[in-house]
Each structure stands twice: as C-alpha cells, then as structure tokens.
Coordinates of C-alpha atoms in Angstrom, one line a residue:
X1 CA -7.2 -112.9 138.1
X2 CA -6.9 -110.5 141.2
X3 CA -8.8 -112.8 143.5
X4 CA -6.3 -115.4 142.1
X5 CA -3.6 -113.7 143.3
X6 CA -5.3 -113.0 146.3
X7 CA -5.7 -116.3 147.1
X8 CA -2.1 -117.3 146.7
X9 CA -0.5 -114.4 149.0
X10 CA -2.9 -116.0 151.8
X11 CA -1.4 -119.2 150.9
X12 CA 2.1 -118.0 151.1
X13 CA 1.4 -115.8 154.1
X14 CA 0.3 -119.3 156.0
X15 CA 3.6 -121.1 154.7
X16 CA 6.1 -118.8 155.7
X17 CA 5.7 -116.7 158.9
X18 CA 7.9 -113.9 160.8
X19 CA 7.1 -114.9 164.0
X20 CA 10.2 -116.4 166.1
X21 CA 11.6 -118.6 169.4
X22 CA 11.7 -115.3 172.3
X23 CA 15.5 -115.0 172.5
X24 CA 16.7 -115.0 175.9
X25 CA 20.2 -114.4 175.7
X26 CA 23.2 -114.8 173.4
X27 CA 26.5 -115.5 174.4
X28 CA 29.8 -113.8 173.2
X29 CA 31.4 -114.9 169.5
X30 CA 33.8 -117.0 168.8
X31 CA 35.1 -118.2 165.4
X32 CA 33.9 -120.9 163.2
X33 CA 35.4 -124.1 165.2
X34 CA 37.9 -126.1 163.2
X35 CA 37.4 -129.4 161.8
X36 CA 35.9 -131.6 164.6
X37 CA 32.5 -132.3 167.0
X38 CA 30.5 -130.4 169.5
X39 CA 27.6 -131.0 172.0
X40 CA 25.7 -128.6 173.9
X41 CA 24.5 -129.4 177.3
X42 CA 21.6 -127.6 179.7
X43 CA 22.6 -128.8 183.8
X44 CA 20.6 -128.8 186.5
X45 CA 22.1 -126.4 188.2
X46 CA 21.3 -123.6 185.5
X47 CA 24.6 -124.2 183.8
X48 CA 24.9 -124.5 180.0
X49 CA 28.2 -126.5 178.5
X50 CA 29.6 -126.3 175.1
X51 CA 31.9 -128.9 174.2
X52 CA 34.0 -128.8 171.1
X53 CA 36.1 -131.9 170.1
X54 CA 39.2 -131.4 167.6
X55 CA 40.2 -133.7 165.2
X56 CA 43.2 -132.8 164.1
X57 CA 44.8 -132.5 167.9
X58 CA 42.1 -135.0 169.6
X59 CA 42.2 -132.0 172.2
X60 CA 38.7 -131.2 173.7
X61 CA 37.6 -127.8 174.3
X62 CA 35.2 -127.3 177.6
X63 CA 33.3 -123.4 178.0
X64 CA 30.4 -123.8 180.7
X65 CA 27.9 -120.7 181.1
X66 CA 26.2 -119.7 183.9
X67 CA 22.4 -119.5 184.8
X68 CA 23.3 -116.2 183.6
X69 CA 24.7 -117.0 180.5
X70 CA 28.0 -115.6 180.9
X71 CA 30.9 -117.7 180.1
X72 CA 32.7 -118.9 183.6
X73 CA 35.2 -121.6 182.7
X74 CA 37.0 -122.4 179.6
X75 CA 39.5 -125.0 179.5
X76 CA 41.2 -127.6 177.1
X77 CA 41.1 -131.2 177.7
X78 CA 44.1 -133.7 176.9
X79 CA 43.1 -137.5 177.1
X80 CA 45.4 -140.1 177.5
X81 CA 44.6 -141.2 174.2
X82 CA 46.0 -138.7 172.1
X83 CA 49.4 -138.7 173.9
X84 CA 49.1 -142.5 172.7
X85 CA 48.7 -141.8 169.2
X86 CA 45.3 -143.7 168.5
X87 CA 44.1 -143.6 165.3
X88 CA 40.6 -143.4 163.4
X89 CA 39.1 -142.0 167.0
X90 CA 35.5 -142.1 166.5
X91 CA 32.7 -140.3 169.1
X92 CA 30.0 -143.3 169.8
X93 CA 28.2 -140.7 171.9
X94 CA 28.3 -138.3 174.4
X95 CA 25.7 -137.7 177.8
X96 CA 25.4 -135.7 180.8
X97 CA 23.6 -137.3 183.8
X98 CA 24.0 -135.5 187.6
X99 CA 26.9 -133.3 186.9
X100 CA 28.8 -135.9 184.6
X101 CA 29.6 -136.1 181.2
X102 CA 30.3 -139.5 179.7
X103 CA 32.1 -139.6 176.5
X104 CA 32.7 -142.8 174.6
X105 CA 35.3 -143.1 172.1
X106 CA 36.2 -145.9 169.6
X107 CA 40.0 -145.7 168.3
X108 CA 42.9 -148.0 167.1
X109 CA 46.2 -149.5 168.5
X110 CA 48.1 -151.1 165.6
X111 CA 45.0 -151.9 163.7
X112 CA 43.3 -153.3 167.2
X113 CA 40.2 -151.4 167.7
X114 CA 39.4 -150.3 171.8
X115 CA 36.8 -148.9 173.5
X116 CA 37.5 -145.7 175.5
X117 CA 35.2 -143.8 178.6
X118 CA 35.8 -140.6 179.7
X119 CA 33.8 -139.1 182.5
X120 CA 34.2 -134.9 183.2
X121 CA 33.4 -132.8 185.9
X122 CA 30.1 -130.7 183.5
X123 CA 30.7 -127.9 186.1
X124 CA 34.4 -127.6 186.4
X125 CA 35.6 -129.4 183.2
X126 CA 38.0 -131.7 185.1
X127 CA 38.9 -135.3 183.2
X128 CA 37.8 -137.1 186.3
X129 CA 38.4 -140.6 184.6
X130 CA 39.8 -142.3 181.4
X131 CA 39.2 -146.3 181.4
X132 CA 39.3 -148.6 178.4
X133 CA 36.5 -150.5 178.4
X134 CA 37.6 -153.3 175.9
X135 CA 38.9 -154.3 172.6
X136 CA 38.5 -156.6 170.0
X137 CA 41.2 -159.3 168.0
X138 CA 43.3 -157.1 165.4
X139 CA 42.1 -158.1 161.9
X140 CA 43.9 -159.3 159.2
X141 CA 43.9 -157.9 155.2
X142 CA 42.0 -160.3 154.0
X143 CA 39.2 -160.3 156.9
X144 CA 38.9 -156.4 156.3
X145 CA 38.6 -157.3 152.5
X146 CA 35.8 -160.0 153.4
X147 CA 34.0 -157.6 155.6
X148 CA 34.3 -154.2 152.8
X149 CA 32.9 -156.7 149.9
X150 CA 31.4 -159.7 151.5
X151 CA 28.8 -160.2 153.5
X152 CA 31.2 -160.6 157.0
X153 CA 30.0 -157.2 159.3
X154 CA 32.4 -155.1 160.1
X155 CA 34.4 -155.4 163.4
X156 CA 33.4 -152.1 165.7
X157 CA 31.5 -151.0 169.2
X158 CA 27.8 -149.7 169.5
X159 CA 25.9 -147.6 171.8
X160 CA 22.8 -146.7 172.9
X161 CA 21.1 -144.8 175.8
X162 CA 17.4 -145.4 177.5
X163 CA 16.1 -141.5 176.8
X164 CA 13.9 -142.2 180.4
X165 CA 16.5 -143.1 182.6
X166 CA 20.4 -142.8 181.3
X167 CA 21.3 -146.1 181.6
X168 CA 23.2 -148.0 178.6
X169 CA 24.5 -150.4 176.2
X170 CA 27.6 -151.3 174.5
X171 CA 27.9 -154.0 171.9
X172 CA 30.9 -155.6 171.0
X173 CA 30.9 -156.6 167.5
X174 CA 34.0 -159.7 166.9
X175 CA 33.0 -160.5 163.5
X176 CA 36.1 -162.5 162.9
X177 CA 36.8 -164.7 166.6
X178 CA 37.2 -168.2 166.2
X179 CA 34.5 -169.1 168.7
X180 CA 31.0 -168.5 167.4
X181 CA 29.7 -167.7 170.9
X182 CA 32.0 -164.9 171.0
X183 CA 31.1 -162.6 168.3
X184 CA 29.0 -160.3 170.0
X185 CA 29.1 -159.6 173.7
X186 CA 26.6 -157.2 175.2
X187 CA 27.4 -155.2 178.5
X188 CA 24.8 -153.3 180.4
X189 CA 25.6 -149.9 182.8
X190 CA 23.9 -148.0 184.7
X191 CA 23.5 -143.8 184.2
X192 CA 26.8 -143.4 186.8
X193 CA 28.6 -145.7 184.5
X194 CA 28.4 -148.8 187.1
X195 CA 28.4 -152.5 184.9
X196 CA 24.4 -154.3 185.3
X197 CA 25.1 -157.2 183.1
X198 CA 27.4 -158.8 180.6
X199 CA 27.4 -161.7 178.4
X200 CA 27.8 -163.0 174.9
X201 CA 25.3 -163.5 171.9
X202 CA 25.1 -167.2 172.1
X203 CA 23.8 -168.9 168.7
X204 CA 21.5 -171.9 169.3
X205 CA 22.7 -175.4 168.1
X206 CA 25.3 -173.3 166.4
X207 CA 23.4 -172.4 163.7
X208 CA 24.3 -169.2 163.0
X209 CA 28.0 -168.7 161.2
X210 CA 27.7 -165.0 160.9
X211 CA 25.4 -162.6 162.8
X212 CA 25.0 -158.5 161.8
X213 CA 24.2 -156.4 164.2
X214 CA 20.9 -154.1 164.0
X215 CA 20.5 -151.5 166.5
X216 CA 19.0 -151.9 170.5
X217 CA 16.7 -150.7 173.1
X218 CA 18.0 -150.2 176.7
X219 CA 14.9 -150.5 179.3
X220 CA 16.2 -148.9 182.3
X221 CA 18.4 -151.0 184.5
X222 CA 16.0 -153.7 183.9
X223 CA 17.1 -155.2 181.1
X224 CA 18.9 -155.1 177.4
X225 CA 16.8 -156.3 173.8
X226 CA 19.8 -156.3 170.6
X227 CA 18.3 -157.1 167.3
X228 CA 20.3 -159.1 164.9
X229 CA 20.1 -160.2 161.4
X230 CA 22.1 -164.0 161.3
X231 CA 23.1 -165.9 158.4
X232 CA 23.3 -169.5 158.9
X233 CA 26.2 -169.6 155.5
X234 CA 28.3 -167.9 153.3
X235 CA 27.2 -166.0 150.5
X236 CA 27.7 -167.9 146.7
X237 CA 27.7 -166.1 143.5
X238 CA 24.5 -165.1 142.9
X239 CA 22.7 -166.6 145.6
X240 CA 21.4 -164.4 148.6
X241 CA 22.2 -165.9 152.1
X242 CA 19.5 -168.0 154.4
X243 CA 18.8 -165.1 156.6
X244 CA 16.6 -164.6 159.7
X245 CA 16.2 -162.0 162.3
X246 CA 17.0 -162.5 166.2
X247 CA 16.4 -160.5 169.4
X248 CA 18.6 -161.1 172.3
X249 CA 17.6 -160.2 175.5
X250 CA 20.4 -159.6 178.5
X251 CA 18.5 -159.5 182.2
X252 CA 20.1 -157.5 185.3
X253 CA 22.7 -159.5 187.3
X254 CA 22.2 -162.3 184.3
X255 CA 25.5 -164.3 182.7
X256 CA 23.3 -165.2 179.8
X257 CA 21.4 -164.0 177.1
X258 CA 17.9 -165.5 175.6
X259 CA 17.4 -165.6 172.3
X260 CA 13.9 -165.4 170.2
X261 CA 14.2 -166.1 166.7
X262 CA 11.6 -164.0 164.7
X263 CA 10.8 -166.3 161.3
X264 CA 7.7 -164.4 160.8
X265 CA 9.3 -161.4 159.8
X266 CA 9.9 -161.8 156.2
X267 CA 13.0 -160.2 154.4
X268 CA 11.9 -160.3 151.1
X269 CA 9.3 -158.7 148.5
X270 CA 8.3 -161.0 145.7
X271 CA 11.4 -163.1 144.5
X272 CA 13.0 -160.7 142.7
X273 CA 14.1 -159.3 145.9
X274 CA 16.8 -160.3 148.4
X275 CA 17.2 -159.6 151.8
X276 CA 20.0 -157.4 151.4
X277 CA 17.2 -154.6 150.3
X278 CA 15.5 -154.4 153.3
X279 CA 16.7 -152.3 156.3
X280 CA 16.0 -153.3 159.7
X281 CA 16.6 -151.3 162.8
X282 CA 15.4 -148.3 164.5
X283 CA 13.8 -149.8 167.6
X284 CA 12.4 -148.2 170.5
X285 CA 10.7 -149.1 173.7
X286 CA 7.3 -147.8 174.7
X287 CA 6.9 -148.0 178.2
X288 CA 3.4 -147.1 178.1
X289 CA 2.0 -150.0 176.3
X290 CA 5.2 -152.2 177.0
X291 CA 6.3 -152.8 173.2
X292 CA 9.3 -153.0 171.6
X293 CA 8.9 -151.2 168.1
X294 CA 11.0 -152.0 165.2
X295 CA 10.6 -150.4 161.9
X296 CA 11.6 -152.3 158.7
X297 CA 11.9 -150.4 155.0
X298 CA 11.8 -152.1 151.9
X299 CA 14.3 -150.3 149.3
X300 CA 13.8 -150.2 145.3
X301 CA 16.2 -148.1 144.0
X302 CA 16.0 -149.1 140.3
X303 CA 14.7 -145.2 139.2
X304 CA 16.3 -141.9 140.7
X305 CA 13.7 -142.1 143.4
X306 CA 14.0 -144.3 145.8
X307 CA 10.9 -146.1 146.3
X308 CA 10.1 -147.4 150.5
X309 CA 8.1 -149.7 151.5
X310 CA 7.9 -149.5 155.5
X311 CA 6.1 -151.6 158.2
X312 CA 6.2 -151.2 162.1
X313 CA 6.4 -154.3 164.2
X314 CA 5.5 -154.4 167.7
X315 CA 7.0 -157.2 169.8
X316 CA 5.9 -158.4 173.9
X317 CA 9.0 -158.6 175.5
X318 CA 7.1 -160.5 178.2
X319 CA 5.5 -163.3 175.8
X320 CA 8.3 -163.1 173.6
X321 CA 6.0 -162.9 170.4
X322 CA 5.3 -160.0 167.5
X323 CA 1.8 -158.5 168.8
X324 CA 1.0 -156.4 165.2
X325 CA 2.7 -155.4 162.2
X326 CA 1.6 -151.8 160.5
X327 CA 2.1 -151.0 157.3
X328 CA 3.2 -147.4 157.8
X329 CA 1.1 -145.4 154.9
X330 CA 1.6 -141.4 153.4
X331 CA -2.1 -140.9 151.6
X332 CA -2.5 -137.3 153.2
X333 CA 1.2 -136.7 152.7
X334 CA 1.1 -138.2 148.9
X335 CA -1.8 -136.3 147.7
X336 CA -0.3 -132.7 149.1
X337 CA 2.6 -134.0 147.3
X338 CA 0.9 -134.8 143.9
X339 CA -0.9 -131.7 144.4
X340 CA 2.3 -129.4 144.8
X341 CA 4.9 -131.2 142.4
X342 CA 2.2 -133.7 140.0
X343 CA 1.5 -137.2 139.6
X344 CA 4.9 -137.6 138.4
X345 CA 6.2 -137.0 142.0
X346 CA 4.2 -138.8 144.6
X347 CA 5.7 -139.1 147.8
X348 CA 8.0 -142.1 149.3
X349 CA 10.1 -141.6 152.5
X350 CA 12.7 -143.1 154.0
X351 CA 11.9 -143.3 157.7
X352 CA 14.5 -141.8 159.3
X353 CA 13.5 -142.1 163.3
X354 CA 10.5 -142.9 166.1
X355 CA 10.0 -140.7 168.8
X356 CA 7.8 -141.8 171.7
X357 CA 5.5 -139.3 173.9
X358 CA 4.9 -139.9 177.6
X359 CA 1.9 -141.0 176.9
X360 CA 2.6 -143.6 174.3
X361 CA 1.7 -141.8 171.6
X362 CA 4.3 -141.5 169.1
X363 CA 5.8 -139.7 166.2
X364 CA 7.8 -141.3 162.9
X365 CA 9.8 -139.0 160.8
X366 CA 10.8 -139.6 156.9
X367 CA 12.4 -138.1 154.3
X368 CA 12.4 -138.6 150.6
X369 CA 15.6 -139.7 149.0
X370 CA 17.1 -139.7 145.4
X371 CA 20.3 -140.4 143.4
X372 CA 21.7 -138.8 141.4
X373 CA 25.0 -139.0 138.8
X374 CA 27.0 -136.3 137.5
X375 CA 28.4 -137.9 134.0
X376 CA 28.7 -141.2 133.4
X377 CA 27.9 -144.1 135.3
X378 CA 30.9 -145.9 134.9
X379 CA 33.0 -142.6 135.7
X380 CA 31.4 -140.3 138.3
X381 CA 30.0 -141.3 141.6
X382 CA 26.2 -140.7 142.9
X383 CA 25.5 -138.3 145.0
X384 CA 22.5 -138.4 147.4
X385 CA 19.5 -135.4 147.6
X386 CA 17.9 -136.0 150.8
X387 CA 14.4 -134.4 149.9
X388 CA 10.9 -133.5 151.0
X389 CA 10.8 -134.4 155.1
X390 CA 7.3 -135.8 156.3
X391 CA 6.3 -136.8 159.8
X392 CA 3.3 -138.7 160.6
X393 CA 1.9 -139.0 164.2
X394 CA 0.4 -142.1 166.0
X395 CA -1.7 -142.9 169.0
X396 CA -1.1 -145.2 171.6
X397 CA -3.2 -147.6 170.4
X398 CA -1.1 -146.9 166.7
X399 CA -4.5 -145.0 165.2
X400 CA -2.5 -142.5 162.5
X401 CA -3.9 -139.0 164.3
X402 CA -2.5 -136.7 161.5
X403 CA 0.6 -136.1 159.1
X404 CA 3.0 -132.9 157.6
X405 CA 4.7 -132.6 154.4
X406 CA 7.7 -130.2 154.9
X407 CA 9.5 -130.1 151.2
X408 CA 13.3 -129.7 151.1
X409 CA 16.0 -130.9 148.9
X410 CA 19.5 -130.8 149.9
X411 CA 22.6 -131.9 147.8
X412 CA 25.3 -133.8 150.2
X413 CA 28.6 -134.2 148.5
X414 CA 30.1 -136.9 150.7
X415 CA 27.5 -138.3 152.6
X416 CA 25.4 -141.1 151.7
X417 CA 21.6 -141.0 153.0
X418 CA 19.2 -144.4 153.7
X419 CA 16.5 -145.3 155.9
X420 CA 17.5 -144.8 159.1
X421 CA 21.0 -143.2 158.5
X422 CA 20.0 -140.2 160.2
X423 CA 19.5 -141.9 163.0
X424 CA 22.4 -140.8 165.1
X425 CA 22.0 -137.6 163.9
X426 CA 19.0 -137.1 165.6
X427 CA 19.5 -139.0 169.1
X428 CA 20.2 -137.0 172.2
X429 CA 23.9 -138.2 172.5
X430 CA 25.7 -137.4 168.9
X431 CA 28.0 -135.1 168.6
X432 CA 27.4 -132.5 165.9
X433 CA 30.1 -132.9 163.2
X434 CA 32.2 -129.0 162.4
X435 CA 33.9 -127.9 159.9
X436 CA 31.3 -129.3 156.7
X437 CA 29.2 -127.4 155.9
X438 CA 26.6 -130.4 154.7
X439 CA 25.7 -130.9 158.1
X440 CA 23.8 -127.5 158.4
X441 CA 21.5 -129.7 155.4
X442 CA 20.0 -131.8 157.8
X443 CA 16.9 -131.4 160.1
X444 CA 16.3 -132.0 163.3
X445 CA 13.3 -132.8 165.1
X446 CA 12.0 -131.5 168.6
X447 CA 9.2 -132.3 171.0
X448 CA 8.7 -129.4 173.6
X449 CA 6.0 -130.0 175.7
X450 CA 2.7 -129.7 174.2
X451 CA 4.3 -129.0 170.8
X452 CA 6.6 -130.5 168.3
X453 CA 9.0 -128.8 166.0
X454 CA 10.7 -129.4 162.8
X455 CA 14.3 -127.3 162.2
X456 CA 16.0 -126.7 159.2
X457 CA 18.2 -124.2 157.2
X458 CA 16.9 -123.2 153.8
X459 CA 16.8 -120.0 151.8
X460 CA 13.6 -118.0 152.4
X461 CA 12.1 -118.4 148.7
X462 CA 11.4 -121.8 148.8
X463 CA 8.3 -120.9 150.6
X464 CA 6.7 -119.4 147.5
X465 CA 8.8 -122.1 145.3
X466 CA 7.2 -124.8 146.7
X467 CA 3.5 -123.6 146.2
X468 CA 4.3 -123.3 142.2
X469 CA 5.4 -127.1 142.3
X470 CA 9.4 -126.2 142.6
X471 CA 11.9 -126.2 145.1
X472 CA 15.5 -125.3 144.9
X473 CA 18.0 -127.8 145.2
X474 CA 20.3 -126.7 148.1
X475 CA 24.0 -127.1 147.2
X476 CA 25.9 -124.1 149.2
X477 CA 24.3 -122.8 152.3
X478 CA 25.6 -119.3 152.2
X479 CA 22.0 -117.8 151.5
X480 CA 20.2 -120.2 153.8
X481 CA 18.5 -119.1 156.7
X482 CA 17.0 -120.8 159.9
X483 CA 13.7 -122.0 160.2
X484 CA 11.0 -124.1 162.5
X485 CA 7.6 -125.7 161.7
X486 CA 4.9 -125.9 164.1
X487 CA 3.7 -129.9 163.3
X488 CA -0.4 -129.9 163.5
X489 CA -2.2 -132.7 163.4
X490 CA -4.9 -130.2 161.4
X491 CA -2.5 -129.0 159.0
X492 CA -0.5 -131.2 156.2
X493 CA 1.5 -128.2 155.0
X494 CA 2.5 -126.5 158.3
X495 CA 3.5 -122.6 158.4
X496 CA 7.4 -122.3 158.9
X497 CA 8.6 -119.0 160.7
X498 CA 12.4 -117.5 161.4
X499 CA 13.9 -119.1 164.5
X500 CA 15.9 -115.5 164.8
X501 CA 13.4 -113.5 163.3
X502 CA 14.0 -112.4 159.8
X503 CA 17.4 -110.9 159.2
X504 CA 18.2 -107.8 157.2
X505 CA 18.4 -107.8 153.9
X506 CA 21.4 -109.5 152.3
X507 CA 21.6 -111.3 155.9
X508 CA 21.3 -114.7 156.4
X509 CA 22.0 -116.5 159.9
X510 CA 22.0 -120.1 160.3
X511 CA 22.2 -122.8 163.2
X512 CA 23.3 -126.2 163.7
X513 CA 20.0 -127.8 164.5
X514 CA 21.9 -131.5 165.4
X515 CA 24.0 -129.6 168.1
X516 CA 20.6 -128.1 170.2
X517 CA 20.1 -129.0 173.4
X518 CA 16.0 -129.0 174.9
X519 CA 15.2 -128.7 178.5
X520 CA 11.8 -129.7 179.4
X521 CA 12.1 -128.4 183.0
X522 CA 12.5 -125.3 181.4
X523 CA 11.3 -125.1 177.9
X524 CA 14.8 -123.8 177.0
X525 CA 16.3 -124.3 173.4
X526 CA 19.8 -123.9 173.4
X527 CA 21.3 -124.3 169.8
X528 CA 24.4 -122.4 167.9
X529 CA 24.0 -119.3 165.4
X530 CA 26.1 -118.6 162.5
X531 CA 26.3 -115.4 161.2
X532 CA 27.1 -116.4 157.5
X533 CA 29.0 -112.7 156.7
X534 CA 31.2 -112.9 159.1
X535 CA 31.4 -116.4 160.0
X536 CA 31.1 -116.0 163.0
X537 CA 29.4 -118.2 165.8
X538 CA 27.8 -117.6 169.0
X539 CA 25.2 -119.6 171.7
X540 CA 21.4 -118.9 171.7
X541 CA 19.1 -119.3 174.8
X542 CA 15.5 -119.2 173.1
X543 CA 12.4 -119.6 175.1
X544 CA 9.7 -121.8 173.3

C-alpha cells in the first residue's frame, strides 16, 4: 500500500511541475478591457504594441512599449468607419510587417457588406490609411433565408496570410450575383499591401450553380490555391446535393484562375452518410516538400461524443494531382486514454490545426468534442465541452514520430466547437476576443525554436484528477490558473508547469493564451496576465 502511494506521488510529481517561463519584465496594470479585441505585437525595433479594439465605440486603443518595456505612446484611434455608422464590423485579421500594421475589417452599409484596410504607424500609432477594398450586391430577405437554412453559402470576405513571407489573400464570397463567374473573386497582395493578382472563380462548362468556399493557402507572391466545395444543383427534400471538391489556383500578374477538380476525394462514409458531415479545410503549404496539405474529418455525432474520422491529403501543385492520402490515427493517444478514463472513453479528436516546421516536419493538433443538453431536447439548446487536447507530430516524409494526450474539459456557453473552428483562434493574425470570459477556455499552441508548447488555463487539481480517471468540467474560470506543456515525442502524458510560477494560496492568475505574441529572433513570449482578485491586467515579457 505505501509503495502504492509512492508510486502515484512520482506520477503526479511528473504531471504537474513548479518550474516556470523566466519573467523578464511586467508592464504596469490597467483594468480588465471592455467588451471588444486585442493583439499583441513584438517589432523589430525592440518595441512591443498592444492593441485593443472596442466594440461598443469601434474606437481602437494603441499603447507601444519600449525595448525597455515601459509604456511610450498611448493613443486612441478613430476610423472613418465608425463616424459612418457601419454595422456588424467584424476583425478578418490583423498583422504587422516592417513597421506596419494592417487591419482588415468587414462591416455593413444598409445591409451591403464592404471590405475595409487600415494600415498604422506600429511605432507612433498614426492611421496612416483607411481604403475600402470592395463590396458585395446587398441581399434580399429571402436570399439571407436561403443562405441561414439552405444550402446557398453565406455572402462575406475571407483572409489568409503566407506565415513565411506576409503576403495575402482576400476572397470575395457573392453567393447570390446573377453571373455564375462572378461569385467568388480572389485578389492577391503583397506584405506592403500592393495588389499581385486578381480574378474570378470561373466554373467550367458552367457546371457549377453554387460553390462554398473552404479555406486557402497563400505561397508567397508566387501564387494563390482556394479550395472549394461546388454543387452542380439545388438541394430536394431528402436528397443530398451532387457535390465535388475544387482547387483554384490564381498566378502572379495572371487575369485568370485554373481550376482542378478533385473527384477522388470522396465526401461520404458508407451511404448512410451525406456530404454535409464531412469538413473540409485547414490547408497549408509545405515549402519543404512542395505540398499542399488539406485535412478532411468525417463527423458522427449520433452519441454525446463526437466520433472523427480524419485523413490528410497531400496535393502537387505543379502536376496538379493528390500525391498520398493519410489516415490520421491516435493508438498511443487512445490507449493513455482508455488507460486514464476506461474503455468506455477512448479517444476521438477533432483536428483543430497543422503547423509546419522549417524543415517540413510538421505538427497536427486535436481536441475531443462532446454535446451536451441541459433539459429537454425540444426545449433547451446544446452546449459544446471542448475536451481532452492531443497533438501528434509528423516527419517530412509524414512518418508519425510521436504523440501527447493533454486532458481538459471546458464548458462554452455560447460558442459552438467543430473540426477546424479553432482555426482562427490559433493563426498569427486573430484578434483575441475581451470581455467573455470563455475565451480564456481555449488553448493555444506554440513552436519556440527547438521546443513546442501547449497553453491553457485550468485549476491546478486536475493534475491529480486526471490520474484517478476524472477531470473537472471547467464552467467559471475564477480558480483557474496558467499553465504550459513541454510536447515530447518520448512522452504521451507530458509534465505541465506554472507559466508564472505557482501563486499564493487562494491566488490564481490567468492569461489569454490566443492574444500571445512569439518572437523567434528573440525567444520572447509576450502574452497578458490576469490577476483573478483584483481583475486586474497587465503585459508579461517571459523568456523561453
């Protein structure tokens, strides 16, 4: 019995640690920001800007630090656009590249949706520039009610950055325009915001009547690849659409885009299943091996756990052709998991994002995801429980080198959680959301060098929780605390230590691990502490 209990305080001593980030510096408090967004961002130059976006006022709050961390400049911001009264302003994303911060907004003009750019000085905090960068035809009742309940995708603008280089991509998404040529246009710039390309997802023969619009990769200034799912006819009552997917490829200086059509890519599982269960997206480039990656996830939601079934896909973007498909398995992860929680509970994650290595090497995260109903079903609505996270590692040569199980379970009141949704979560250009306190439930993942990280908030008994086959279910996070994991290929259950060290007793601090900022040049974490007593928040420089 003794050696027993031996054993396990070893156990838990190599599950939760008290070892910490070295703090370099903390900057002064302020209070908890009001209901809005924020971004941190580490210059060049040494400087370190915290932006803060409003909601209510659509006013933008700029504080920049010095290489000493001292705050220099603080300003507010007033775009044109508030003064106009846009509505339903939504942040597509937010960068910094040589001294310049580009902010892209999406808002409406009596129901007409528009596409807004902002550029500001990162060292002064001057609105240099304020452009509208397009719009799309105002949509009437019954088109919004096709595209809420049909299968007619929303109207609306995407974004995506190239992580290597800065240059991007906007997609125009005109669900409803009379011309089928004219329902997506893609337009290409480079990091200083200069247009490479632009032209419209063309449908061959006309084939397509509606096309959705999947997610993109942006390979340097060379060259745009926008995945599409396109339905070739409306849906009928009880019969799923003819579906298929399509990659559109826009060339620097080129008018017009090339379409592949990918048939081999199947979008069903046995034919009980219709395409409308299957989630396609999350591509990334690998400039190493020159592959386009897509990641497809099979959904069966039919029991309170969610059930994936994922593949990776490879594609030659110079022979136009799929090179592999890769069943993306969890047998080290799933037995740690039957071990901890029992045959009852084996592990099935969502995958959530790719992350690609310099060289090639790569790194998929997941997370386990259930529903659940408070009442009944015809009366109360689900709520989602974003659970255990897991990340498996790859090879160049997409050889699985090792896998973690990290278990979590996080209640989210009004947000609803699938494969892929934390995908802008979790990309260098979103903008954290404040003011809800869910968003302190999600992780965040971090490559530094020769190491990668996992960051969460939790409360500090979990640790011993989870090695008895329990965790607790986080609903409030006022006894939460901040955490990392050291990922190891050698180790399925890594040790998880106090990014701040371990707080006093009756103390918890927590940060905003969506909002940190990583310099490479530097190995500098930058991220925002809470102090959960006083509610108070201030900047943390951390050395990894």
């Amino acid at each position: 019995m003794k050696r027993s209990f031996i054993l396990f305080l070893l156990i838990l001593l190599h599950t939760i640690g008290y070892g910490q980030f070295k703090t370099i510096a903390e900057g002064p408090e302020f209070k908890e920001p009001g209901r809005g967004r924020g971004k941190i961002f580490q210059l060049k130059n040494g400087n370190t800007v915290f932006i803060q976006i409003f909601t209510d006022e659509d006013d933008i709050e700029f504080r920049m630090y010095g290489p000493n961390h001292k705050q220099k400049v603080e300003k507010f911001i007033k775009p044109a656009y508030e003064k106009d009264k846009l509505k339903y302003c939504n942040a597509l994303g937010m960068f910094e590249n040589n001294g310049k911060i580009t902010y892209l907004i999406s808002a409406q003009d009596s129901k007409v949706p528009k596409l807004i750019r902002l550029i500001i000085d990162a060292n002064t905090g001057e609105l240099e520039k304020e452009e509208q960068l397009g719009e799309l035809i105002k949509e009437t009742v019954s088109q919004l009610s096709v595209g809420m309940y049909g299968n007619v995708p929303a109207a609306g603008f995407y974004f995506k950055k190239d992580e290597n280089s800065n240059n991007y991509a906007i997609v125009l998404m005109n669900s409803f325009a009379s011309d089928q040529n004219k329902r997506i246009e893609i337009v290409h710039y480079t990091a200083d915001n200069k247009e490479i390309s632009r032209s419209y997802y063309t449908t061959p023969h006309e084939r397509y009547k509606y096309m959705r619009y999947l997610d993109m990769v942006v390979i340097g200034d060379e060259k745009v690849e926008v995945l599409a799912r396109a339905a070739t006819s409306d849906r009928t009552k009880g019969k799923d659409l003819d579906q298929e997917l399509v990659l559109a490829e826009l060339i620097k200086g080129s008018s017009k885009v090339e379409l592949t059509e990918l048939p081999d890519i199947n979008m069903t599982s046995g034919n009980k299943n219709k395409s409308s269960d299957f989630y396609f997206g999350l591509m990334s480039y690998n400039p190493v091996t020159n592959r386009i990656m897509l990641i497809s996830s099979y959904e069966d939601d039919d029991n309170e756990h969610h059930v994936y079934a994922n593949n990776l896909i490879t594609f030659d973007p110079d022979k136009k052709k799929i090179d592999k498909t890769l069943e993306l398995t969890m047998d080290k992860v799933n037995e740690k998991a039957v071990e901890l929680f029992g045959k009852k509970r084996p592990y099935t994650g969502a995958p959530q994002n790719i992350y690609i290595n310099a060289d090639g090497s790569y790194s998929i995260v997941f997370e386990a995801i259930r529903k659940v109903v408070s009442g009944p079903k015809d009366r109360f609505p689900f709520f989602y429980i974003p659970g255990h996270i897991a990340i498996s590692n790859y090879d160049k040569t997409d050889k699985q080198t090792g896998s973690a199980l990290m278990p979590a379970d996080y209640f989210l009141i009004d947000i609803v959680v699938h494969p892929f949704s934390m995908l802008s979560k979790q990309n260098s250009t979103h903008t954290t959301l404040f003011g809800d306190r869910d968003e302190f439930k999600f992780f965040n993942y971090l490559r530094a060098k020769d190491k990668s990280y996992i960051m969460v908030n939790d409360v500090a008994e979990n640790a011993e929780d989870m090695l008895k086959g329990d965790v607790t279910t986080i609903r409030g996070v006022g006894d939460c605390d901040a955490f990392y994991y050291d990922i190891l290929d050698s180790d399925i259950l890594p040790k998880r230590k106090f990014i701040f060290g371990q707080p006093e007793r009756k103390k918890h601090v927590m940060h905003l691990p969506s909002i940190a900022s990583y310099d490479a040049a530097t190995n500098v974490y930058v991220t925002l502490k809470l102090d959960i007593d006083s509610k108070k928040y201030k900047l943390v420089w951390m050395q990894l």
